[in-house]
XYZ file of C-alpha atoms in Angstrom:
761
model
C 0.000 0.000 0.000
C 1.278 3.433 -0.876
C -0.087 4.818 2.337
C -0.168 8.063 4.298
C 3.026 9.836 5.261
C 3.623 8.288 8.701
C 5.538 11.229 10.064
C 3.154 13.956 8.962
C -0.371 12.777 8.271
C -2.782 12.293 11.161
C -5.456 10.384 9.319
C -4.470 6.752 9.569
C -6.902 4.128 10.854
C -5.540 2.590 14.004
C -6.869 -0.707 15.300
C -4.325 -2.705 17.235
C -2.899 -2.930 20.751
C 0.254 -1.571 22.354
C 2.850 -4.325 22.839
C 5.498 -4.542 20.151
C 7.704 -7.345 18.899
C 10.441 -6.491 16.435
C 12.466 -9.070 14.549
C 15.024 -7.749 12.098
C 17.123 -9.703 9.614
C 19.985 -7.747 8.114
C 22.296 -10.528 6.968
C 22.281 -11.415 3.290
C 20.775 -14.753 2.296
C 22.116 -17.215 -0.225
C 19.616 -18.544 -2.730
C 19.293 -22.325 -2.405
C 17.291 -24.341 -4.872
C 14.381 -25.642 -2.817
C 13.364 -29.274 -3.121
C 9.738 -28.229 -3.310
C 7.968 -25.223 -4.755
C 5.759 -23.345 -2.324
C 2.383 -22.321 -3.671
C 0.731 -19.101 -2.623
C -1.797 -21.010 -0.537
C 0.989 -22.807 1.300
C 2.614 -19.504 2.043
C -0.437 -17.896 3.607
C -0.163 -17.021 7.277
C -1.477 -19.897 9.437
C -4.525 -19.550 11.633
C -2.493 -18.913 14.743
C -5.548 -18.479 16.924
C -6.405 -22.142 16.514
C -3.126 -23.827 15.661
C -0.256 -21.807 17.077
C 1.044 -24.671 19.197
C 1.116 -27.047 16.223
C 3.238 -24.834 13.994
C 6.752 -26.088 13.378
C 9.326 -23.405 12.950
C 11.949 -25.182 10.883
C 12.595 -22.041 8.901
C 11.781 -19.910 11.921
C 14.476 -21.619 13.927
C 16.847 -20.802 11.116
C 15.603 -17.238 11.197
C 16.211 -16.962 14.915
C 19.680 -18.384 14.465
C 20.304 -15.890 11.711
C 19.308 -13.118 14.049
C 21.753 -14.397 16.652
C 24.443 -14.652 13.986
C 23.651 -11.101 13.012
C 24.240 -9.940 16.569
C 27.522 -11.832 16.750
C 28.693 -10.545 13.376
C 27.638 -6.960 13.822
C 28.589 -6.797 17.473
C 27.541 -4.034 19.793
C 28.115 -1.406 17.112
C 26.320 -3.397 14.410
C 29.316 -3.433 12.078
C 28.910 -5.194 8.716
C 29.886 -8.878 8.696
C 33.178 -9.766 7.067
C 31.639 -12.168 4.577
C 28.419 -11.834 2.634
C 26.158 -14.682 1.574
C 24.785 -13.927 -1.852
C 21.834 -15.067 -3.895
C 23.005 -15.898 -7.392
C 19.625 -15.243 -8.979
C 17.959 -11.964 -9.974
C 14.184 -12.287 -9.843
C 12.285 -10.646 -12.710
C 9.774 -7.955 -11.853
C 6.301 -9.554 -12.089
C 3.769 -7.945 -14.441
C 1.417 -5.226 -13.220
C -2.306 -5.095 -13.951
C -2.022 -1.318 -14.362
C -0.517 0.328 -17.456
C 3.041 1.219 -16.526
C 3.074 4.485 -18.457
C 0.469 5.904 -16.075
C 1.208 4.005 -12.854
C 4.986 4.398 -12.491
C 6.175 7.840 -11.367
C 9.841 8.265 -12.278
C 12.432 10.948 -11.615
C 16.211 11.315 -11.770
C 16.415 13.167 -8.455
C 14.597 13.179 -5.149
C 12.592 16.276 -4.137
C 14.529 18.881 -2.187
C 11.624 19.062 0.254
C 11.869 15.736 2.081
C 8.190 15.967 2.993
C 7.414 15.042 -0.614
C 9.217 11.709 -0.468
C 6.825 8.806 -1.044
C 5.999 6.138 1.466
C 5.367 2.417 1.403
C 2.900 0.687 3.694
C 0.323 -2.069 3.860
C -2.110 -1.003 6.560
C -0.093 -2.643 9.323
C 3.195 -0.773 8.961
C 4.481 2.138 6.912
C 7.603 4.190 6.384
C 8.786 7.078 4.253
C 11.407 5.651 1.925
C 14.918 6.195 3.201
C 13.701 7.710 6.471
C 14.805 6.870 9.995
C 11.280 6.108 11.230
C 8.840 3.235 10.980
C 5.241 3.344 12.223
C 2.897 0.517 13.120
C -0.876 0.447 13.139
C -2.309 1.057 16.597
C 0.954 1.899 18.366
C 0.594 5.187 20.280
C 2.571 6.906 22.997
C 1.698 9.953 25.079
C -0.895 10.877 27.680
C -4.375 12.063 26.584
C -4.027 15.103 24.293
C -0.328 14.424 23.657
C -1.005 10.946 22.254
C 0.721 10.315 18.929
C 1.982 7.459 16.809
C 5.012 5.892 18.439
C 8.166 6.186 16.372
C 10.157 3.015 15.804
C 13.741 3.512 14.557
C 13.614 2.141 11.033
C 15.773 -0.871 10.223
C 14.999 -0.466 6.516
C 15.889 3.080 5.500
C 18.394 1.970 2.895
C 19.986 3.957 0.084
C 23.008 3.620 -2.191
C 26.035 5.879 -1.750
C 26.586 7.217 -5.246
C 30.171 8.336 -4.640
C 31.187 4.715 -4.001
C 29.780 3.233 -7.200
C 32.003 1.177 -9.454
C 31.741 1.531 -12.403
C 31.173 5.258 -12.505
C 29.002 7.196 -14.900
C 25.828 5.229 -14.222
C 22.460 6.895 -14.767
C 20.426 7.198 -11.583
C 16.637 7.103 -11.315
C 13.948 6.740 -8.671
C 10.488 5.335 -9.272
C 7.257 4.850 -7.373
C 5.378 1.902 -8.861
C 1.744 2.301 -7.824
C 0.572 -0.910 -9.474
C 3.081 -3.084 -7.637
C 3.467 -0.850 -4.546
C 7.261 -0.741 -4.787
C 9.762 2.105 -4.482
C 12.953 1.643 -6.497
C 16.357 3.318 -6.615
C 18.209 2.315 -9.799
C 21.566 2.832 -11.530
C 22.156 1.753 -15.131
C 24.836 1.996 -17.800
C 27.538 0.066 -19.616
C 25.745 -3.238 -19.245
C 25.415 -2.834 -15.449
C 22.144 -2.482 -13.534
C 21.843 -1.887 -9.780
C 18.350 -1.867 -8.288
C 17.290 -1.316 -4.671
C 13.597 -2.117 -4.085
C 11.616 -1.361 -0.947
C 8.087 -2.602 -0.253
C 5.732 -3.439 2.584
C 4.572 -6.943 1.785
C 0.919 -7.201 0.783
C 0.400 -10.850 1.779
C 2.776 -11.105 4.737
C 1.684 -7.812 6.216
C 4.137 -7.794 9.130
C 7.115 -7.532 6.771
C 9.050 -4.635 5.329
C 11.303 -5.887 2.541
C 14.427 -4.486 0.892
C 15.976 -6.225 -2.119
C 19.231 -5.244 -3.817
C 19.636 -6.732 -7.309
C 22.926 -6.493 -9.252
C 23.414 -7.549 -12.879
C 26.190 -7.141 -15.447
C 26.651 -8.295 -19.024
C 30.428 -8.672 -18.671
C 31.414 -10.922 -15.749
C 34.908 -9.396 -15.787
C 33.615 -5.890 -15.074
C 33.948 -4.854 -11.423
C 30.723 -3.863 -9.672
C 31.077 -2.377 -6.181
C 28.920 -0.129 -4.030
C 28.168 0.898 -0.471
C 24.648 0.590 0.902
C 23.866 2.744 3.903
C 20.925 2.917 6.268
C 19.462 6.003 7.912
C 19.430 4.966 11.597
C 18.277 8.177 13.207
C 18.135 8.654 16.939
C 16.808 6.257 19.536
C 13.035 6.329 19.914
C 11.635 8.750 22.476
C 8.383 6.778 22.513
C 9.478 3.203 23.182
C 11.696 1.260 25.535
C 13.264 -1.874 24.055
C 14.857 -5.022 25.365
C 15.896 -8.291 23.777
C 14.660 -11.719 24.768
C 16.637 -14.941 24.765
C 15.753 -15.646 21.128
C 16.894 -12.324 19.728
C 13.477 -10.711 19.491
C 13.370 -7.027 20.274
C 10.478 -6.127 22.548
C 9.102 -2.647 22.756
C 6.990 -0.943 25.374
C 5.349 2.449 24.975
C 6.553 4.849 27.627
C 3.282 6.613 28.419
C -0.313 5.393 28.207
C -2.897 7.527 26.400
C -5.576 7.134 29.087
C -4.200 4.719 31.726
C -7.621 3.995 33.206
C -8.792 2.615 29.862
C -5.675 1.094 28.339
C -2.440 0.951 30.338
C 0.713 0.365 28.397
C 1.505 -3.325 28.149
C 4.507 -5.544 27.658
C 4.890 -8.141 24.950
C 5.122 -11.851 25.604
C 8.306 -13.109 27.169
C 9.786 -16.310 25.782
C 8.741 -18.122 28.935
C 5.174 -16.823 28.922
C 2.496 -18.211 26.648
C -0.778 -16.977 28.074
C -1.162 -13.417 26.901
C -0.035 -9.939 27.882
C 0.548 -8.695 31.397
C 0.091 -5.076 32.523
C 3.263 -3.081 32.953
C 3.054 -0.648 35.899
C 3.244 2.990 34.893
C 6.605 4.592 35.536
C 8.588 1.405 35.285
C 11.151 1.126 32.525
C 14.496 -0.291 31.564
C 17.661 0.816 33.299
C 19.679 0.426 30.129
C 18.772 0.289 26.483
C 20.564 -2.447 24.517
C 22.653 -1.235 21.613
C 20.795 -3.657 19.363
C 17.760 -1.393 19.565
C 19.509 1.014 17.225
C 19.334 0.486 13.501
C 22.558 -0.779 11.891
C 25.143 1.589 10.516
C 24.710 0.009 7.100
C 25.297 -2.909 4.826
C 28.717 -1.577 4.009
C 30.665 -2.449 0.875
C 29.192 -4.970 -1.566
C 31.092 -6.450 -4.510
C 29.749 -8.836 -7.112
C 31.160 -12.337 -6.963
C 33.734 -13.149 -9.657
C 32.059 -14.914 -12.548
C 28.538 -13.957 -11.475
C 26.195 -12.185 -13.901
C 23.434 -11.530 -11.372
C 22.964 -11.486 -7.594
C 20.229 -10.422 -5.191
C 20.565 -9.415 -1.541
C 17.718 -9.405 0.958
C 16.895 -7.536 4.168
C 13.716 -8.214 6.140
C 12.105 -6.478 9.091
C 9.207 -8.287 10.787
C 7.084 -6.193 13.109
C 3.948 -6.921 15.104
C 2.078 -7.260 18.376
C 1.759 -11.041 18.335
C 4.924 -13.066 18.799
C 3.690 -16.141 16.943
C 2.532 -14.158 13.925
C 5.815 -12.251 13.736
C 7.836 -15.471 13.802
C 5.512 -17.314 11.424
C 5.496 -14.580 8.791
C 9.248 -14.259 9.106
C 9.628 -17.980 8.440
C 7.175 -17.894 5.548
C 9.084 -14.990 4.029
C 12.277 -17.042 4.050
C 10.459 -19.947 2.402
C 9.100 -17.619 -0.252
C 12.533 -16.100 -0.790
C 14.163 -19.501 -1.232
C 11.488 -20.550 -3.734
C 11.744 -17.273 -5.640
C 8.224 -16.140 -4.741
C 8.613 -13.402 -2.130
C 8.324 -10.552 -4.638
C 5.676 -12.222 -6.812
C 3.463 -12.960 -3.792
C 3.553 -9.263 -2.963
C 2.684 -8.111 -6.479
C -0.022 -10.781 -6.861
C -1.661 -9.469 -3.695
C -1.780 -5.986 -5.175
C -3.030 -7.289 -8.523
C -5.986 -8.900 -6.771
C -6.676 -5.650 -4.952
C -6.629 -3.587 -8.158
C -8.774 -6.133 -10.000
C -11.420 -5.976 -7.275
C -11.923 -2.250 -7.587
C -10.294 0.615 -9.458
C -10.941 3.505 -11.849
C -9.332 3.597 -15.307
C -9.237 6.849 -17.272
C -7.976 6.734 -20.856
C -6.667 9.735 -22.733
C -6.537 11.878 -19.587
C -3.847 14.518 -19.118
C -4.349 14.672 -15.340
C -2.335 12.552 -13.408
C -2.156 8.123 13.479
C -5.294 10.291 14.399
C -8.711 9.586 13.002
C -11.191 12.424 12.562
C -13.858 13.526 10.080
C -11.472 12.920 7.187
C -12.013 9.182 7.538
C -15.796 9.337 7.763
C -16.538 12.126 5.275
C -13.691 12.122 2.770
C -12.251 8.590 2.611
C -15.119 6.224 3.372
C -17.503 6.850 0.427
C -15.056 6.015 -2.367
C -13.413 3.173 -0.448
C -16.761 1.558 0.375
C -18.127 1.783 -3.176
C -15.079 0.008 -4.650
C -13.993 -2.129 -1.678
C -16.899 -2.834 0.713
C -14.732 -5.087 2.870
C -12.490 -2.116 3.613
C -15.595 0.009 4.143
C -16.680 -2.457 6.814
C -13.304 -2.087 8.528
C -13.687 1.674 8.568
C -17.092 1.590 10.246
C -15.743 -0.966 12.706
C -13.088 1.523 13.804
C -15.981 3.522 15.230
C -17.885 0.662 16.874
C -14.596 -0.403 18.470
C -14.523 2.874 20.405
C -18.257 3.155 21.095
C -17.792 2.650 24.839
C -15.204 5.431 24.888
C -17.668 7.693 23.042
C -20.268 6.977 25.701
C -17.720 7.802 28.383
C -16.811 11.070 26.648
C -20.475 12.074 26.452
C -20.902 11.374 30.151
C -17.731 13.249 31.094
C -18.868 16.337 29.196
C -22.399 16.315 30.602
C -24.343 14.770 27.725
C -26.168 11.557 26.971
C -25.564 8.903 24.355
C -22.279 8.643 22.480
C -20.029 11.596 21.713
C -17.097 11.010 19.398
C -13.953 13.119 19.782
C -12.704 15.449 17.088
C -9.438 13.494 17.000
C -8.923 10.016 18.379
C -6.105 7.521 18.583
C -6.016 4.236 20.512
C -8.616 4.579 23.275
C -11.216 6.575 21.355
C -11.125 9.533 23.750
C -10.163 13.056 22.715
C -6.555 13.482 21.578
C -6.794 16.787 19.717
C -3.900 18.869 21.090
C -5.555 22.237 20.424
C -8.745 23.866 21.560
C -11.409 24.736 20.677
C -11.651 21.965 18.073
C -12.308 19.091 20.450
C -14.864 21.072 22.419
C -16.804 22.719 19.591
C -16.354 20.820 16.325
C -19.095 18.402 17.274
C -20.248 17.852 13.699
C -17.835 14.894 13.895
C -20.697 12.975 15.512
C -22.881 13.684 12.514
C -20.095 12.619 10.170
C -19.722 9.293 11.974
C -23.446 8.554 11.875
C -23.673 9.623 8.215
C -20.949 7.118 7.384
C -23.077 4.403 8.983
C -26.074 5.528 6.946
C -24.039 5.330 3.745
C -22.766 1.888 4.725
C -26.349 0.752 5.330
C -27.541 2.147 1.996
C -24.682 0.416 0.209
C -24.836 -2.993 1.903
C -28.045 -3.472 3.937
C -25.772 -5.320 6.356
C -28.391 -6.047 9.003
C -26.155 -8.392 10.980
C -23.639 -5.593 11.489
C -26.338 -3.171 12.545
C -27.969 -5.682 14.901
C -25.037 -7.679 16.284
C -22.077 -5.498 15.340
C -23.172 -2.470 17.381
C -23.950 -0.433 14.262
C -27.468 0.471 15.353
C -26.287 1.066 18.925
C -23.822 3.647 17.657
C -26.397 5.447 15.490
C -28.861 5.546 18.389
C -26.106 6.735 20.736
C -25.319 9.680 18.447
C -29.034 10.512 18.248
C -29.209 10.557 22.042
C -26.199 12.877 22.112
C -27.912 15.325 19.755
C -31.111 15.165 21.812
C -29.151 16.174 24.913
C -27.034 18.771 23.098
C -29.817 20.829 21.445
C -31.433 23.849 23.085
C -35.202 24.266 22.925
C -36.359 27.779 22.057
C -39.739 28.552 23.594
C -40.028 31.703 21.475
C -40.843 29.816 18.295
C -40.875 26.213 19.545
C -37.705 25.252 17.704
C -34.492 23.399 18.492
C -31.083 25.001 18.130
C -27.463 23.879 18.435
C -25.434 26.647 20.041
C -21.734 27.317 20.502
C -20.161 25.181 17.790
C -17.366 25.322 15.244
C -18.548 24.356 11.742
C -16.325 22.769 9.076
C -15.294 26.352 8.267
C -12.815 26.590 11.132
C -12.242 30.310 10.612
C -15.501 30.838 12.509
C -14.737 29.233 15.833
C -17.893 29.952 17.846
C -21.258 30.184 16.081
C -24.887 29.265 16.636
C -26.990 27.113 14.318
C -24.345 26.025 11.850
C -26.130 25.017 8.642
C -23.901 21.971 8.256
C -24.068 20.863 11.893
C -27.834 21.289 12.232
C -28.630 19.589 8.929
C -26.416 16.601 9.588
C -27.952 16.252 13.055
C -31.396 16.042 11.413
C -30.120 13.362 9.036
C -28.728 11.419 12.005
C -31.985 11.614 13.957
C -34.062 10.487 10.979
C -31.716 7.594 10.226
C -31.780 6.532 13.875
C -35.565 6.242 13.729
C -35.340 4.440 10.394
C -33.130 1.816 12.026
C -35.640 1.521 14.850
C -38.226 0.531 12.252
C -35.823 -1.866 10.522
C -35.113 -3.566 13.839
C -38.828 -3.900 14.596
C -38.843 -1.267 17.326
C -40.986 1.808 17.867
C -39.641 5.159 16.711
C -38.287 7.571 19.302
C -40.768 10.493 19.474
C -38.166 12.882 20.908
C -35.840 12.323 17.957
C -38.735 12.843 15.555
C -39.783 16.102 17.220
C -36.264 17.548 17.290
C -35.756 16.642 13.644
C -39.001 18.326 12.613
C -38.336 21.507 14.593
C -34.572 21.922 14.104
C -33.453 25.368 12.953
C -31.919 25.027 9.483
C -30.659 28.395 8.226
C -32.086 29.503 4.874
C -32.379 33.028 3.460
C -35.616 33.128 1.460
C -34.974 36.505 -0.148
C -31.485 35.585 -1.378
C -32.311 31.907 -1.955
C -29.208 30.525 -0.248
C -28.130 28.869 3.019
C -26.267 31.181 5.415
C -23.415 29.281 7.019
C -24.709 30.084 10.511
C -26.889 32.552 12.384
C -25.722 36.084 11.578
C -23.437 35.041 8.715
C -22.185 37.895 6.529
C -21.678 36.754 2.905
C -18.798 39.223 2.644
C -16.865 37.208 5.247
C -14.048 34.866 4.272
C -14.547 31.118 4.732
C -11.790 28.554 5.066
C -13.188 25.671 3.023
C -16.260 23.834 1.747
C -18.990 23.988 4.394
C -22.477 24.896 3.183
C -21.547 23.412 -0.203
C -21.545 20.016 1.551
C -25.320 20.280 2.057
C -25.786 19.347 -1.606
C -23.265 16.527 -1.398
C -22.600 14.399 0.589
C -25.538 15.394 2.825
C -27.918 15.460 -0.180
C -30.238 17.947 1.550
C -33.351 18.504 -0.546
C -33.236 21.945 -2.173
C -34.173 23.737 -5.395
C -31.564 23.816 -8.195
C -31.570 27.606 -7.879
C -30.628 27.317 -4.200
C -27.825 24.887 -4.997
C -26.521 27.310 -7.602
C -26.709 30.288 -5.240
C -24.823 28.366 -2.545
C -22.057 27.580 -5.032
C -21.847 31.205 -6.204
C -21.870 32.718 -2.707
C -19.246 30.417 -1.225
C -17.037 30.431 -4.297
C -16.603 34.150 -3.602
C -15.960 33.713 0.133
C -13.423 30.860 -0.211
C -9.795 31.840 -0.962
C -8.626 30.583 -4.350
C -5.105 29.764 -3.172
C -4.812 28.375 0.346
C -8.144 26.538 0.551
C -7.719 22.811 1.339
C -7.723 20.495 -1.684
C -11.005 18.711 -0.950
C -12.899 22.011 -1.146
C -12.678 22.220 -4.933
C -13.775 18.612 -5.343
C -17.016 19.422 -3.549
C -17.583 22.551 -5.627
C -16.875 20.474 -8.742
C -19.523 17.909 -7.779
C -22.030 20.712 -7.268
C -21.422 22.289 -10.667
C -21.655 18.907 -12.392
C -25.025 18.362 -10.704
C -26.132 21.560 -12.428
C -24.598 20.503 -15.754
C -21.826 23.119 -15.860
C -18.905 21.022 -17.112
C -16.771 24.057 -17.981
C -16.850 25.316 -14.399
C -16.144 21.794 -13.146
C -13.071 21.532 -15.375
C -11.658 24.725 -13.889
C -12.121 23.318 -10.396
C -10.541 19.984 -11.339
C -7.456 21.815 -12.554
C -7.369 23.774 -9.316
C -7.728 20.698 -7.097
C -4.879 18.675 -8.608
C -2.431 21.525 -8.062
C -2.086 20.153 -4.539
C -0.334 17.014 -5.849
C 3.376 17.773 -5.506
C 5.963 16.457 -7.972
C 7.652 14.135 -8.609
C 5.680 11.473 -6.699
C 2.348 13.330 -6.516
C 2.403 13.562 -2.729
C -0.623 15.660 -1.761
C -0.321 18.750 0.407
C -3.153 20.521 2.186
C -2.651 23.686 0.147
C -1.615 24.150 -3.477
C 1.517 26.079 -2.494
C 2.760 23.056 -0.547
C 1.937 24.431 2.887
C -0.211 22.737 5.508
C -0.426 19.012 6.169
C 1.650 16.756 3.923
C 0.291 13.605 2.302
C -3.100 15.126 2.896
C -5.530 12.218 2.748
C -8.514 14.538 3.004
C -7.529 16.221 -0.252
C -6.934 12.880 -1.941
C -10.346 11.730 -0.760
C -11.976 14.875 -2.109
C -10.301 14.359 -5.478
C -11.407 10.717 -5.692
C -14.936 11.748 -4.785
C -14.876 14.261 -7.635
C -14.168 11.329 -9.973
C -16.665 8.799 -8.553
C -19.465 11.101 -7.401
C -18.704 13.956 -9.784
C -17.889 12.539 -13.203
C -19.322 9.121 -12.378
C -22.405 10.838 -10.969
C -22.815 8.122 -8.329
C -25.371 8.683 -5.539
C -26.595 6.420 -2.753
C -30.282 6.421 -1.822
C -32.284 4.324 0.603
C -33.619 2.023 -2.124
C -31.277 2.450 -5.094
C -27.954 3.658 -6.457
C -27.933 6.186 -9.301
C -25.340 7.232 -11.880
C -25.018 10.151 -14.281
C -21.775 9.345 -16.135
C -19.706 12.116 -17.708
C -16.217 12.083 -19.206
C -13.441 13.919 -17.421
C -11.700 16.636 -19.441
C -9.377 15.152 -22.095
C -10.563 11.619 -21.312
C -11.750 9.399 -24.144
C -12.975 6.538 -21.967
C -13.630 5.868 -18.280
C -13.938 2.538 -16.546
C -15.133 1.827 -12.994
C -14.066 -1.708 -12.072
C -15.715 -3.458 -9.132
C -18.516 -1.066 -8.167
C -20.206 -2.811 -5.230
C -23.842 -2.652 -4.203
C -25.887 -4.951 -1.965
C -23.534 -7.930 -2.255
C -23.017 -7.578 -6.006
C -20.174 -6.225 -8.117
C -20.424 -4.599 -11.532
C -18.191 -2.880 -14.055
C -19.187 0.384 -15.714
C -17.403 1.603 -18.844
C -18.261 4.488 -21.149
C -16.945 6.874 -23.766
C -18.581 9.946 -25.268
C -21.327 7.890 -26.924
C -21.696 4.381 -25.513
C -22.115 2.941 -22.033
C -21.428 -0.706 -21.126
C -22.595 -2.336 -17.910
C -21.832 -5.883 -16.751
C -22.671 -7.673 -13.500
C -19.452 -9.503 -12.579
C -20.385 -11.291 -9.346
C -23.202 -11.940 -6.879
C -22.309 -12.953 -3.339
C -23.958 -15.972 -1.798
C -27.292 -15.093 -0.213
C -27.874 -12.036 -2.410
C -30.453 -11.774 -5.166
C -28.676 -9.791 -7.843
C -29.406 -6.392 -9.349
C -31.816 -4.726 -11.736
C -31.144 -1.629 -13.849
C -33.317 1.115 -15.300
C -32.011 3.588 -17.867
C -33.264 7.126 -18.308
C -34.791 6.372 -21.711
C -36.754 3.384 -20.394
C -39.549 3.012 -17.858
C -39.052 -0.640 -16.930
C -36.471 -2.314 -14.727
C -34.254 -4.939 -16.409
C -32.600 -7.737 -14.442
C -28.826 -7.891 -14.798
C -27.503 -11.350 -15.662
C -24.069 -12.204 -14.311
C -21.441 -12.014 -17.043
C -23.728 -10.541 -19.722
C -22.937 -7.052 -21.024
C -25.582 -4.415 -21.551
C -24.675 -1.729 -24.085
C -26.623 1.519 -24.248
C -26.266 5.112 -25.290
C -24.418 6.963 -22.515
C -27.114 8.266 -20.169
C -28.126 8.368 -16.488
C -29.297 5.089 -14.967
C -30.150 3.541 -11.615
C -29.679 0.117 -10.060
C -31.463 -1.609 -7.223
C -31.420 -4.962 -5.516
C -33.843 -7.507 -6.930
C -35.107 -7.865 -3.384
C -36.600 -4.356 -3.409
């Protein structure tokens, strides 16, 4: 996964627990022809929950021995071993399912601003290439508002020292391969090729892999180089020690909220029954030198007579000892059978084949907050519903913490924090965001509504705490509103809207409208679950103040809003999408005009223009939308298209919110996709300069379909129907009847709007 910048972005989804096991292999392995070939199925991680005691670690024992040998060879200063074991095979790069001309970003020099370096990750671990830091999902250090992702000194920040290269005069290049999820540093010339690849393994997710491949046409030509690693300083977040088998064990130094989740220690080699609490304040008297990353691989020379060699470095990282050791062993098996790289690329090929967007002829190339719910979830869920389920589960996981936060702040139900990390309590380091930006609760509940519309996953709502969460948010709103006896209405006072330049307002249009949506959806779920509606929720929804200026036909951002004021970003514009508030086309147009004038053209966050773009496409103004598309992609910084919060490169780096807004402009703008309670609609348009667009793996109600169109013709094909689901029906704008989709059969029509629904409707 080419994931978020671990050192800068605060929008990663964090799920795991605190203890850390780190196993690092930095010796170089010899390729041995295996007696048997390991298939991908054989190399899958075992079900350790049910069979951990039956696993034999033949390769794992070798791995542990290798680790011990590494310590003996490197010594206390981690010096390079005197002799290297080489692999006399260079593995070919497996094919990519994506066209390489559009999915490989290549440059001959790295950006001067190191913030724009790319990163590799797989959802479990991630690192900026060549950096001194590694980050793991769910690992936080720091008390309450100071909680942050714990930095692990990276054992894999490798690079090649150009001044040491023999032969000289080689051409250097760097590439980010999005299709294969690999970063490469290469040197070529005179029949010599040197390639350093770095990737977070897609199948063995606890592994970070570095491979150094050397080839030469003339076996008599000397090839020498030095490979260095960026060790950085010792971690300020973790204490480490080594166990008897060479495993490094880490412990976070400070718990986020000790009463909910004290810091914990990993399993000791003599303990097999879980994790034991580590008393606060206790630590290690000394820190072993082996905690530090190595000084480097040192000098490497090709073996006389060899035309090709590959060197390997692995880092295995995780919370569970057995999984770390098992994946480490499986990686060695895969390496020996020549499948370690291909298993990784095959995993990504499957991911891309399940859901992606292809655009032909186009010239355009951990804290959790509303970015996840509002900006990332919709596109992810439409193309990868399994990942959408994981995102909603990040909220049900912290439902008890949300209830505790509501109680602590004097309200009922469930109140979600503006920023959260491990425990689910507030970790935003600055006020007044955590106190006032309560629309986060509406964003969370809206995500659950969208998930329900997309999947009708009743088991999740009933048994997975989905309905409990939605009802908890509704109870929070019911306790947070103020009843006005003057006109018998309900108001929400003292909030910060999405436009954070107005820090204390009453009756935010966005906040009040999303609260109404939450309350109505909560009662809808009551009906679905066979329960009576909540009359209080219904009354508040019906009588909620929702700002609207009749004379000017637009929505003021809040009570007393002056349309000559400046606004930070998209706010009221979000009423049209994603809130889909019912309004006249003239009102939608006025909102877009008014807030286009109030929003700065330069420093506004990237996702703002995606939402304006969607609005103008709703109204059929493709010329205006094209201008906004051009504006939005200016936030993608060369050469690796790392997104910044602002177009001038300022603000947050690797800004996932902006990326999410851009993707939504493609799916919900040019694809015209909309979710409704009983159907999914599309109004497909071509992006500027595109000749054809293809949406692969659009998911709806347990079914998957592919949509492809050019300027004239639209093709639709149902590709799969999950067990227990009834399939889909389609109705095109030029027809009045619904037509059942048959799996595998293409329907070709003139490009036009259409809608799909489950056959069960």
